[in-house]
């Protein structure tokens, strides 16, 4: 039941690109992921399973950015206070600014249930934490750090990043830092001696806020997609992608900011008035940093400088989920394991049934869902590519061949990222594999 | 009492062979398993009855059989054979356990295994040369069938090769036995009535050479080993376990019992060459194993290497060295069994044994993590890493032999280092690395498939940290044996010995 046509509907001659088939699909309004009911089920199920931990991630990221701030010993930074669990998501519930998900604005009930009982039984959350029966918040921090380390990505467009180096930012941070350590001569003395140390920590906190605000949007989007699918709303993968594209445009202008709350007072380190927006300051850098780049897995690549396995230039980094090898998930030195483990708790039952029927059934569900996750992230990336094309270029049904040619060149340029021979990028890209249904 | 060990399996074998053909394979397997378990328990009971402080034959049984041939049904057990019997019944049980539930022609398969088991027990128990030979030859045809019916691709070739080599071995042994009896003028073939002291040295050496070559084929020693890689590799996992774990011990046992004990004088003359032979065997086995590309072949050659240590220890024939020799026989038996079992599991799950294709099996979710972990343990045990039984046995051998033959002992130490080399190669290429994403959809390993390896691993570790349980049975017997061997060679190189 493939819905997208095999042949291009445009007037252009067939592409000669290595991924010509995928380019034709994109030109026809499709996704990089083939449109099959099985794929649709997998990606939606994973969106659902991803959204629940994400609901925790964004709340905790904002909690750390706003409340924990520069605490030198943040022992309890993963212990969300009630206030943050009840914090209303801006895009869900009755009082939403822009209602995306029709459900509740407070934390998702499945998340609350998990936080209470976990995999074991009801006990104080300190014990849940110590027995590692918890949400792997380290993964969210790793994503945040990937964004932080890959700064200067979209240089002229992305002003958020440049702003972190401005005098204005430094002045704002300075006020917050002094207020935060008020009455603590040791820390204030250290700040005097090494101001940059604290400033850099503050920048990291700004990225906590940035990612938290990004995921505050994605969680309700994924919840809503899951609900629409359950209601029979999506007919195919392109529908799911288009929902994302529309969501991206609807939300593109939402503000990105960093507020810190110290003793009941709000310090605006990055004020909303700077006009930083969700699409350019959070979404695009996130996709670039987390989907494409991140950092080489310690269990896969050698950081040995003489071996030269890891690229010198950060733009050549290719360790994001679009390139990741999911088979070693569960092994030492493979960071996505943390996320896979989180998603495992919240799989919808249809996906569990599906996984039971394949490979080793429940035994290797962690890897099967990891590969579904990879498929779903290819679909999200397709949405981003289509959104960019809509924003920067021409509609797909444009009659002017020159415009269509420009679209095609854009798509080809995007797919060329999966074809570069340097550092084995080409072999690492999983675009080829996800075209096959038996890759699981 | 001892007869039960021989006849219970053999009678059951006959019974299984006569069962109607519509009984499903797993029922027959269960029956054979139960019987093998009973035999194992009976064997443990005998171990319990065994008097450790008595160096001679115990629990003897005697029946006159054919007086004109000098053949009598005489059984007995001493410190050397008691462990071999336990090893035999344990590995028989493991071999049956690790056989496939849906094996083809199950009646024949299990009755042959039980027949072999009874025969091997008989050979270890026999106190009459001719009786020993009967049981020894009893292995021949069943093993030939087990290899050539249930084996791999080249099973016919391997089976025939095994058959011919073993038949020649049998012929040599029989000729030597006849020679011994005629030349000494003994009225019968009873072991305890034989004495070769009256024979001339030349005759003694000639007869001993017959024994050495006859059993050397079975052990095997180079250059008599060429049947081994084919037979071990082509045999299915349970058969390989029996071949390597039990049958090879029949060879070393024969050399100890009929070579060393019957010809003490000739033995002490040949000992230096035997020590070198053993050392060369050990080095050769290790070096050839390094060159292999097939993991089962590597394990097969490791067997040749480890048998070299036993010959060295027997040549040194100090009390300690002989304890080491028997300990090495036992530990090699269980280590080889675990390795063959694991290699068998890897082959069934992954579908290949090639070093170049295997990879990343240690991967916890998609690989075979427990099997790889045990493979690492087995490889380390085989290479003589302390804490496991392989080290205990090898160290006793080295300690016992060094004062007598320092150079061959050092060569064997080198061989043991080379063992570590090829096992690291094997483990590195098999367990480490990353899985191939196009192929790595291996079926999961069921619990029953892990059990034999787990049992053997526990045994390997237990005997490694509590080696008394390995050597206490052996010591009195070997001390008594050593006393009969002239001490000529033992004083040759005192200046080289460690203090």
mmCIF file of C-alpha atoms in Angstrom, chain A residues 325-331 359-360 363-364 366-368 371 430 436 438-440, chain B residues 362-369 434-445:
data_model
loop_
_atom_site.group_PDB
_atom_site.id
_atom_site.type_symbol
_atom_site.label_atom_id
_atom_site.label_comp_id
_atom_site.label_asym_id
_atom_site.label_seq_id
_atom_site.Cartn_x
_atom_site.Cartn_y
_atom_site.Cartn_z
ATOM 1 C CA UNK A 325 24.254 2.267 14.602
ATOM 2 C CA UNK A 326 21.470 1.046 16.834
ATOM 3 C CA UNK A 327 22.541 -2.596 17.015
ATOM 4 C CA UNK A 328 24.978 -2.065 19.891
ATOM 5 C CA UNK A 329 22.315 -0.345 21.988
ATOM 6 C CA UNK A 330 22.504 -1.771 25.469
ATOM 7 C CA UNK A 331 26.284 -2.024 25.300
ATOM 8 C CA UNK A 359 13.647 -10.913 15.895
ATOM 9 C CA UNK A 360 14.043 -11.941 19.503
ATOM 10 C CA UNK A 363 14.371 -9.745 24.495
ATOM 11 C CA UNK A 364 15.694 -7.276 21.956
ATOM 12 C CA UNK A 366 15.356 -2.111 23.039
ATOM 13 C CA UNK A 367 17.034 -2.393 19.644
ATOM 14 C CA UNK A 368 13.841 -2.858 17.652
ATOM 15 C CA UNK A 371 15.386 1.310 14.869
ATOM 16 C CA UNK A 430 20.997 4.839 7.803
ATOM 17 C CA UNK A 436 13.915 -1.699 3.758
ATOM 18 C CA UNK A 438 13.407 -5.972 7.115
ATOM 19 C CA UNK A 439 15.809 -3.564 8.808
ATOM 20 C CA UNK A 440 14.626 -3.880 12.349
ATOM 21 C CA UNK B 362 29.468 -10.136 23.258
ATOM 22 C CA UNK B 363 26.816 -7.582 22.349
ATOM 23 C CA UNK B 364 24.298 -7.879 25.180
ATOM 24 C CA UNK B 365 21.011 -7.641 23.352
ATOM 25 C CA UNK B 366 21.515 -8.852 19.802
ATOM 26 C CA UNK B 367 24.577 -11.028 20.391
ATOM 27 C CA UNK B 368 25.127 -14.136 22.492
ATOM 28 C CA UNK B 369 26.443 -12.453 25.635
ATOM 29 C CA UNK B 434 30.659 -5.045 16.313
ATOM 30 C CA UNK B 435 27.781 -7.010 14.887
ATOM 31 C CA UNK B 436 27.109 -6.940 11.182
ATOM 32 C CA UNK B 437 23.809 -5.115 10.797
ATOM 33 C CA UNK B 438 22.813 -7.127 7.783
ATOM 34 C CA UNK B 439 23.307 -10.526 9.379
ATOM 35 C CA UNK B 440 22.923 -10.119 13.104
ATOM 36 C CA UNK B 441 19.407 -11.449 13.554
ATOM 37 C CA UNK B 442 20.477 -14.499 15.496
ATOM 38 C CA UNK B 443 17.939 -16.619 17.320
ATOM 39 C CA UNK B 444 18.098 -16.403 21.062
ATOM 40 C CA UNK B 445 19.920 -18.971 23.125
#
